Structure formats: C-alpha cells, structure tokens
CSV table of C-alpha atoms and ligand atoms in Angstrom, one decimal:
chain,number,residue,atom,x,y,z
R,1,MET,CA,231.0,11.4,-34.7
R,2,LYS,CA,230.1,11.1,-31.1
R,3,PRO,CA,226.6,12.3,-30.4
R,4,GLN,CA,226.4,15.3,-28.1
R,5,VAL,CA,223.8,14.1,-25.5
R,6,LEU,CA,224.3,16.3,-22.4
R,7,THR,CA,223.0,19.9,-22.0
R,8,VAL,CA,223.7,21.8,-18.9
R,9,HIS,CA,221.5,24.7,-17.9
R,10,PRO,CA,223.4,28.1,-17.9
R,11,HIS,CA,222.7,28.6,-14.1
R,12,VAL,CA,224.1,25.2,-13.3
R,13,GLN,CA,227.1,25.7,-15.6
R,14,GLN,CA,227.9,29.0,-13.9
R,15,ALA,CA,227.7,27.5,-10.5
R,16,LEU,CA,229.9,24.6,-11.5
R,17,VAL,CA,232.5,26.9,-13.1
R,18,ALA,CA,232.6,29.0,-9.9
R,19,GLY,CA,232.9,26.0,-7.7
R,20,ALA,CA,229.6,26.9,-6.0
R,21,PRO,CA,227.4,24.2,-4.6
R,22,VAL,CA,225.0,22.3,-6.9
R,23,VAL,CA,222.5,19.6,-6.0
R,24,ALA,CA,221.3,17.2,-8.7
R,25,LEU,CA,217.6,16.1,-8.4
R,26,GLU,CA,216.0,13.1,-10.2
R,27,SER,CA,212.8,13.2,-12.2
R,28,THR,CA,211.4,9.6,-11.9
R,29,VAL,CA,210.0,10.5,-8.5
R,30,ILE,CA,208.1,13.4,-10.3
R,31,ALA,CA,206.8,11.4,-13.2
R,32,HIS,CA,206.3,7.9,-11.7
R,33,GLY,CA,206.8,8.1,-7.9
R,34,LEU,CA,204.1,10.4,-6.8
R,35,PRO,CA,200.5,11.3,-7.9
R,36,ALA,CA,199.5,14.7,-9.3
R,37,PRO,CA,199.4,17.4,-8.1
R,38,HIS,CA,201.9,16.5,-5.3
R,39,ASN,CA,204.6,15.5,-7.8
R,40,LEU,CA,205.0,19.0,-9.4
R,41,ASP,CA,204.5,20.7,-6.1
R,42,VAL,CA,207.2,18.7,-4.4
R,43,ALA,CA,209.6,19.1,-7.4
R,44,ARG,CA,209.2,22.8,-7.1
R,45,ARG,CA,209.6,22.7,-3.3
R,46,MET,CA,212.8,20.7,-3.6
R,47,GLU,CA,214.3,23.2,-6.0
R,48,ALA,CA,213.2,26.0,-3.8
R,49,VAL,CA,214.7,24.6,-0.6
R,50,VAL,CA,218.0,23.9,-2.4
R,51,ARG,CA,218.1,27.5,-3.4
R,52,SER,CA,217.2,28.8,0.0
R,53,GLU,CA,220.1,26.8,1.4
R,54,GLY,CA,222.4,28.6,-1.0
R,55,ALA,CA,222.9,26.0,-3.7
R,56,THR,CA,221.8,25.6,-7.3
R,57,PRO,CA,219.3,22.8,-8.1
R,58,ALA,CA,219.9,20.7,-11.2
R,59,THR,CA,216.9,18.5,-11.9
R,60,VAL,CA,217.8,15.9,-14.6
R,61,ALA,CA,215.5,14.6,-17.3
R,62,VAL,CA,215.7,13.5,-20.9
R,63,LEU,CA,214.1,16.0,-23.3
R,64,ASP,CA,214.3,16.2,-27.1
R,65,GLY,CA,217.2,13.8,-27.4
R,66,HIS,CA,219.3,15.4,-24.7
R,67,VAL,CA,220.0,14.6,-21.1
R,68,ARG,CA,219.2,17.9,-19.5
R,69,VAL,CA,220.9,19.0,-16.3
R,70,GLY,CA,218.8,21.8,-14.9
R,71,LEU,CA,215.3,22.5,-16.2
R,72,GLU,CA,213.1,25.5,-16.9
R,73,PRO,CA,209.9,25.7,-14.8
R,74,ALA,CA,207.8,24.8,-17.9
R,75,GLU,CA,209.9,21.7,-18.4
R,76,LEU,CA,209.3,20.5,-14.9
R,77,GLU,CA,205.6,20.8,-15.6
R,78,ARG,CA,206.0,18.7,-18.8
R,79,LEU,CA,207.5,15.9,-16.6
R,80,ALA,CA,204.7,16.0,-14.1
R,81,GLU,CA,202.0,15.6,-16.8
R,82,GLY,CA,201.3,13.1,-19.5
R,83,GLU,CA,203.3,10.1,-20.7
R,84,VAL,CA,206.9,10.1,-19.7
R,85,ALA,CA,209.3,7.1,-20.0
R,86,LYS,CA,211.1,5.8,-16.9
R,87,VAL,CA,214.8,6.1,-17.9
R,88,SER,CA,217.4,4.0,-16.2
R,89,LEU,CA,220.8,3.2,-17.6
R,90,HIS,CA,219.6,0.3,-19.8
R,91,THR,CA,217.0,2.6,-21.5
R,92,LEU,CA,219.0,5.8,-21.6
R,93,ALA,CA,220.4,5.4,-25.2
R,94,VAL,CA,217.0,4.2,-26.5
R,95,THR,CA,215.1,7.2,-25.0
R,96,LEU,CA,217.7,9.6,-26.4
R,97,THR,CA,217.8,8.1,-29.8
R,98,ARG,CA,214.0,8.0,-30.2
R,99,ARG,CA,213.8,11.6,-28.7
R,100,ALA,CA,211.2,10.5,-26.2
R,101,ILE,CA,210.5,12.4,-23.0
R,102,GLY,CA,212.0,10.6,-20.1
R,103,ALA,CA,212.3,10.8,-16.3
R,104,THR,CA,215.7,9.7,-15.0
R,105,THR,CA,216.0,7.3,-12.1
R,106,VAL,CA,218.7,7.5,-9.4
R,107,ALA,CA,221.1,5.5,-11.7
R,108,ALA,CA,220.6,7.6,-14.8
R,109,THR,CA,220.7,10.9,-12.7
R,110,MET,CA,223.9,9.8,-11.0
R,111,TRP,CA,225.5,9.2,-14.4
R,112,ALA,CA,224.5,12.7,-15.6
R,113,ALA,CA,225.8,14.3,-12.4
R,114,ALA,CA,229.1,12.4,-12.7
R,115,GLN,CA,229.5,13.5,-16.3
R,116,VAL,CA,229.3,17.2,-15.4
R,117,GLY,CA,231.0,17.1,-12.0
R,118,ILE,CA,228.1,17.4,-9.6
R,119,ARG,CA,229.0,15.6,-6.4
R,120,VAL,CA,225.8,15.8,-4.4
R,121,PHE,CA,222.3,14.4,-5.4
R,122,ALA,CA,219.1,14.3,-3.4
R,123,THR,CA,216.3,11.9,-3.7
R,124,GLY,CA,213.7,10.1,-1.6
R,125,GLY,CA,214.7,6.5,-1.6
R,126,ILE,CA,217.1,4.5,-3.8
R,127,GLY,CA,216.2,1.3,-5.6
R,128,GLY,CA,217.7,-1.9,-4.3
R,129,VAL,CA,217.2,-5.6,-4.1
R,130,HIS,CA,213.6,-6.5,-4.4
R,131,ARG,CA,211.8,-8.8,-1.9
R,132,GLY,CA,211.1,-12.4,-2.8
R,133,GLU,CA,213.1,-15.1,-4.7
R,134,GLY,CA,213.5,-13.3,-8.0
R,135,TRP,CA,216.5,-11.4,-9.2
R,136,ASP,CA,215.2,-7.9,-9.5
R,137,ILE,CA,218.0,-5.7,-8.4
R,138,SER,CA,217.8,-1.9,-9.2
R,139,ALA,CA,220.5,-0.4,-11.5
R,140,ASP,CA,220.8,2.2,-8.7
R,141,LEU,CA,223.0,-0.2,-6.8
R,142,PRO,CA,225.8,-0.7,-9.4
R,143,ALA,CA,225.5,3.0,-10.2
R,144,LEU,CA,226.3,3.8,-6.5
R,145,ALA,CA,229.2,1.3,-6.7
R,146,THR,CA,230.8,3.0,-9.7
R,147,LEU,CA,229.8,6.6,-10.1
R,148,PRO,CA,231.5,9.3,-8.0
R,149,VAL,CA,228.4,11.0,-6.5
R,150,ALA,CA,227.0,11.3,-3.0
R,151,VAL,CA,223.3,10.4,-2.9
R,152,VAL,CA,221.3,11.8,0.0
R,153,CYS,CA,218.2,9.7,0.6
R,154,SER,CA,216.1,8.2,3.3
R,155,GLY,CA,217.4,4.7,2.7
R,156,PRO,CA,216.3,2.1,0.2
R,157,LYS,CA,212.5,2.3,-0.5
R,158,ALA,CA,210.5,0.4,2.1
R,159,ILE,CA,209.1,-2.0,-0.6
R,160,LEU,CA,212.6,-3.6,-0.9
R,161,ASP,CA,214.5,-6.3,0.9
R,162,LEU,CA,216.5,-4.0,3.2
R,163,PRO,CA,218.9,-6.6,4.7
R,164,ARG,CA,219.9,-7.8,1.2
R,165,THR,CA,220.2,-4.2,-0.1
R,166,ARG,CA,222.4,-3.4,2.9
R,167,GLU,CA,224.7,-6.4,2.2
R,168,TRP,CA,224.9,-5.5,-1.5
R,169,LEU,CA,226.2,-2.0,-0.6
R,170,GLU,CA,228.8,-3.5,1.7
R,171,THR,CA,230.0,-6.0,-0.9
R,172,TRP,CA,230.4,-3.4,-3.6
R,173,GLY,CA,232.2,-0.9,-1.3
R,174,VAL,CA,229.6,1.8,-1.0
R,175,PRO,CA,230.0,3.7,2.3
R,176,VAL,CA,226.7,4.2,4.1
R,177,LEU,CA,226.6,7.3,6.3
R,178,GLY,CA,223.8,7.9,8.8
R,179,TYR,CA,222.9,11.6,9.1
R,180,GLN,CA,222.2,12.0,12.8
R,181,THR,CA,221.3,8.3,13.0
R,182,ASP,CA,223.0,5.0,13.8
R,183,GLU,CA,220.5,2.9,11.9
R,184,LEU,CA,219.8,2.7,8.2
R,185,PRO,CA,216.5,4.6,7.8
R,186,ALA,CA,213.7,2.5,6.2
R,187,PHE,CA,212.2,5.3,4.0
R,188,PHE,CA,208.8,5.9,5.5
R,189,SER,CA,210.2,4.8,8.9
R,190,ARG,CA,213.2,6.2,10.8
R,191,SER,CA,214.7,2.8,11.7
R,192,SER,CA,215.3,-0.6,10.1
R,193,GLY,CA,217.4,-2.4,12.7
R,194,LEU,CA,220.3,-2.4,10.3
R,195,PRO,CA,223.5,-0.4,11.0
R,196,VAL,CA,225.1,2.3,9.0
R,197,ASP,CA,228.8,2.4,8.5
R,198,CYS,CA,229.3,5.7,10.2
R,199,ARG,CA,227.1,8.2,12.0
R,200,VAL,CA,227.6,11.9,11.1
R,201,GLU,CA,226.2,14.8,12.9
R,202,ALA,CA,226.7,17.7,10.6
R,203,PRO,CA,227.1,18.6,6.9
R,204,GLU,CA,230.8,19.3,7.3
R,205,GLU,CA,231.4,15.9,8.7
R,206,ALA,CA,229.6,14.2,5.8
R,207,ALA,CA,231.4,16.4,3.3
R,208,GLU,CA,234.8,15.4,4.7
R,209,ILE,CA,234.1,11.7,4.3
R,210,ILE,CA,232.6,12.2,0.8
R,211,ARG,CA,235.7,14.2,-0.3
R,212,THR,CA,237.9,11.4,1.0
R,213,HIS,CA,235.9,8.6,-0.6
R,214,LEU,CA,235.7,10.5,-4.0
R,215,ALA,CA,239.5,10.9,-3.8
R,216,LEU,CA,239.9,7.1,-3.7
R,217,GLY,CA,238.6,7.1,-7.3
R,218,ARG,CA,236.0,4.5,-6.6
R,219,GLY,CA,232.2,5.0,-6.7
R,220,GLY,CA,229.7,7.0,-4.7
R,221,VAL,CA,228.6,7.4,-1.1
R,222,LEU,CA,225.1,6.9,0.4
R,223,VAL,CA,224.1,9.5,2.9
R,224,THR,CA,220.9,8.4,4.7
R,225,VAL,CA,218.6,10.9,6.4
R,226,PRO,CA,215.6,9.6,8.4
R,227,VAL,CA,212.1,10.9,7.5
R,228,PRO,CA,211.1,13.9,9.8
R,229,ALA,CA,209.6,12.3,13.0
R,230,ALA,CA,206.3,14.1,12.6
R,231,GLN,CA,205.6,12.3,9.2
R,232,GLU,CA,207.1,8.9,10.1
R,233,VAL,CA,204.9,5.8,9.4
R,234,PRO,CA,205.8,2.9,11.8
R,235,ALA,CA,207.6,0.1,10.0
R,236,GLU,CA,205.2,-2.6,11.2
R,237,GLN,CA,202.3,-0.8,9.6
R,238,VAL,CA,204.1,-0.3,6.4
R,239,LEU,CA,205.0,-4.0,6.2
R,240,ALA,CA,201.4,-5.1,6.8
R,241,TRP,CA,200.2,-2.8,3.9
R,242,LEU,CA,203.1,-3.9,1.8
R,243,ALA,CA,202.0,-7.6,2.1
R,244,GLU,CA,198.6,-6.6,0.6
R,245,ALA,CA,200.2,-4.5,-2.1
R,246,GLU,CA,202.5,-7.3,-3.1
R,247,ALA,CA,199.6,-9.7,-3.3
R,248,GLU,CA,197.8,-7.2,-5.6
R,249,ALA,CA,200.9,-6.8,-7.8
R,250,HIS,CA,201.3,-10.6,-8.0
R,251,ALA,CA,197.7,-11.0,-9.0
R,252,ARG,CA,198.1,-8.5,-11.8
R,253,GLY,CA,201.4,-10.1,-12.9
R,254,LEU,CA,203.4,-7.0,-12.4
R,255,SER,CA,207.2,-7.0,-12.4
R,256,GLY,CA,210.1,-5.0,-13.7
R,257,PRO,CA,210.1,-1.2,-13.8
R,258,THR,CA,206.4,-0.9,-13.2
R,259,LEU,CA,206.6,-2.7,-9.9
R,260,THR,CA,208.1,0.2,-7.8
R,261,PRO,CA,205.5,2.8,-8.9
R,262,PHE,CA,202.7,0.3,-8.4
R,263,LEU,CA,203.7,-0.6,-4.8
R,264,LEU,CA,204.3,3.0,-3.8
R,265,ASN,CA,200.9,4.0,-5.1
R,266,ALA,CA,199.2,1.0,-3.4
R,267,LEU,CA,200.8,1.9,0.0
R,268,ALA,CA,199.5,5.4,-0.3
R,269,ARG,CA,196.0,4.1,-0.9
R,270,PHE,CA,196.1,1.6,2.0
R,271,SER,CA,197.6,4.2,4.4
R,272,ARG,CA,195.1,6.8,3.4
R,273,GLY,CA,197.9,9.1,2.3
R,274,ALA,CA,200.2,8.7,5.3
R,275,THR,CA,203.0,7.2,3.2
R,276,LEU,CA,202.5,9.9,0.6
R,277,GLN,CA,202.9,12.6,3.3
R,278,ALA,CA,206.0,10.8,4.6
R,279,ASN,CA,207.4,10.7,1.1
R,280,LEU,CA,206.9,14.4,0.4
R,281,ALA,CA,208.3,15.4,3.8
R,282,LEU,CA,211.5,13.3,3.4
R,283,LEU,CA,212.1,14.5,-0.2
R,284,VAL,CA,212.1,18.2,0.9
R,285,ASN,CA,214.2,17.5,4.0
R,286,ASN,CA,216.7,15.5,2.0
R,287,ALA,CA,217.1,18.3,-0.6
R,288,ALA,CA,217.8,20.7,2.3
R,289,VAL,CA,220.4,18.4,3.8
R,290,ALA,CA,222.0,17.8,0.4
R,291,ALA,CA,222.3,21.5,-0.2
R,292,ARG,CA,224.1,22.0,3.1
R,293,ILE,CA,226.5,19.1,2.3
R,294,ALA,CA,227.1,20.6,-1.1
R,295,GLY,CA,227.9,23.9,0.5
R,296,ALA,CA,230.3,22.3,2.9
R,297,LEU,CA,232.0,20.4,0.0
R,298,SER,CA,232.4,23.7,-1.9
R,299,HIS,CA,234.3,25.4,1.0
R,300,ALA,CA,237.2,23.0,0.8
J,401,LIG,N1,212.4,7.8,-4.6
J,401,LIG,C1,211.1,8.0,-4.4
J,401,LIG,N2,210.2,7.6,-5.3
J,401,LIG,C2,210.6,7.0,-6.5
J,401,LIG,C3,212.0,6.7,-6.7
J,401,LIG,C4,212.8,7.1,-5.7
J,401,LIG,O1,210.8,8.6,-3.3
J,401,LIG,O2,209.8,6.7,-7.3
J,401,LIG,C5,212.5,6.1,-8.0
J,401,LIG,C6,213.9,6.4,-8.2
J,401,LIG,O3,214.1,7.1,-9.4
J,401,LIG,C7,214.7,5.1,-8.3
J,401,LIG,C8,213.6,4.3,-8.9
J,401,LIG,O4,215.9,5.2,-9.0
J,401,LIG,O5,212.4,4.7,-8.2
J,401,LIG,C9,214.0,2.8,-8.7
J,401,LIG,O6,213.2,2.0,-9.6
J,401,LIG,P1,213.6,0.5,-9.8
J,401,LIG,O7,213.3,-0.2,-8.5
J,401,LIG,O8,212.7,0.0,-10.9
J,401,LIG,O9,215.1,0.4,-10.2
J,402,LIG,MN1,214.0,-3.4,-11.3
C-alpha cells in the first residue's frame, strides 16, 4: 500500500477548498537559516503578516513521519529548538521513514505545496549554483523548473554564484519576475547587475503571469522582491565578508548541506548583525507580497 505521507492542517484545507488565498512557508530558514530567538520570532511574524494580508499561512515541516502543511504554534516552536534535520528532496523519504523531525528546504516545501494545490510560497532566498569550481547546485533549482508553484523571494542567497544561477533558471525555463525592480535582487542587497525577465509593479500583474505560466503545465515561477531599502547591506560589503567566510568554511572542510547555514551565520558575525537584520526584514516583506499575490490569484 502507498504510504500516506501528507497531512494538511484543517485551516489550510478549508482555505484550499474555498479557493481562498494560501501561502506556503518553509522551515529550513527557521531551523538552520537563522539564530534563536530570531528564528521563531520571524516565523511567527511571517505567519502573522500573511494573515493580516487576508491569506492563510501554511508552514511546511516533517513531523512524526508526515509532511505537515500548516503547523500548530507549539510545532513551530519545536522546529526552532533542538536538533532538526535539513530536508531536501533527496532526504525526504529517509526523514519520513525514520520519523525524524525535519525542516523543509525550498525544494521540499515546493513539492508539498504542489501536492496540495498551493500556488504561492514565500521565503528569503533560494538555493542555487554555489561559487567556485565544484558542482554544488541546490535542489531548489530543479524544483523550480518542474513544480507548479510561484516562489516569492529576494533572489538567490548572496553566498551563491548569481550569474550562473541566473543562467540556470533561463536554461530550464523558469520565468524570473522582478517585483518593482528591473534587476535580480541579491538577497541582502537590492541589485545584482543581472536582469529579470519582466518587471511587475503590482500583485495583480504578477498573478496574471503566474496564472498563465502555470497553465502551460511546466514548472514554477520566481518572483523576486528586493530587501526593504532601510535594511539593505551593500553588495561590495557582503562580498568582502563572504570571501572571509568562504576561507573559514574551506579551512574547516565544510561542504554540502552544512555550507549554506555556516556561510549565513559567518556573514551575520562579520557584519555585526547587519545581514541578519536584512534577512529578517526581507522574510517578513516577502511573506506580505506573497499573500497579496495569492489574494490576486484567488480572485480569478
Ligand atoms: N532562505 C533564507 N535562509 C535559508 C534558506 C533560504 O533566508 O537558510 C534555506 C532554504 O531552505 C533553501 C536552502 O532551500 O537554504 C538551500 O540550501 P542548499 O544550498 O543546501 O540547497
Ligand atoms: Mn548543496
């Protein structure tokens, strides 16, 4: 018999049945992307802002052998504390089978959203092609190419190779929209020098393109929203700190899934918290924009 692995929270289920707006949220950013107590605080703020914009939040995680779509407040707390596995698509079945507690990445969260018909998902930054000569490419990219979900983010994380990530998205047919920007945002910074495919000014405009792309029966859409200007960290500064962080990661022999959390944490240390403040601000802002887009999509 096929194992039943997905459980949808009743509030999320009600919204989906009613055709009301729902926004998926990931949990790797809570468990691995941010230090306590900011992680739990921002997870709650993201859910709250989605609600205040009239949509239902659906934070995704792996608990007790199930992929859970929509969590109770106490479950959000469990994810923010203690040992939690980082679950991407290659580790999803293992985490489920072993009944371990897991935080889902963009790739795994997109899969869950697609399974239950959630079309909009908000996060901070997507994974992408890592810098350097290796072949570390996040599973977030093939997920975007194949799963029918719009991911609202502030671009690929600044620790990545942005030009290569941009090329990858083009090759695999992922439309990249710029929300009130002509340039691909660079996570902590508002610009990267790389173009988006199309600038959109309003949620309705984004929703129309998303609806059309999803009707093509291909994969997802990337909606990129720059970090709020007040919390921006200039790209040159980020790159200088990143060089130091990479040297430290190299000296420690870090690679694979531990690399992204290590680099984000090192940048927060070197910047005396400036990158952390940028990360928190963009997460909440992206959740709000995603909720507005989900609202526009539901008034079809
Ligand atoms: N966005 C953030 N912080 C994070 C992440 C995203 O602001 O920590 C997570 C996402 O879950 C993304 C993952 O899917 O990092 C990418 O990890 P990797 O490069 O190992 O694929
Ligand atoms: Mn990787």
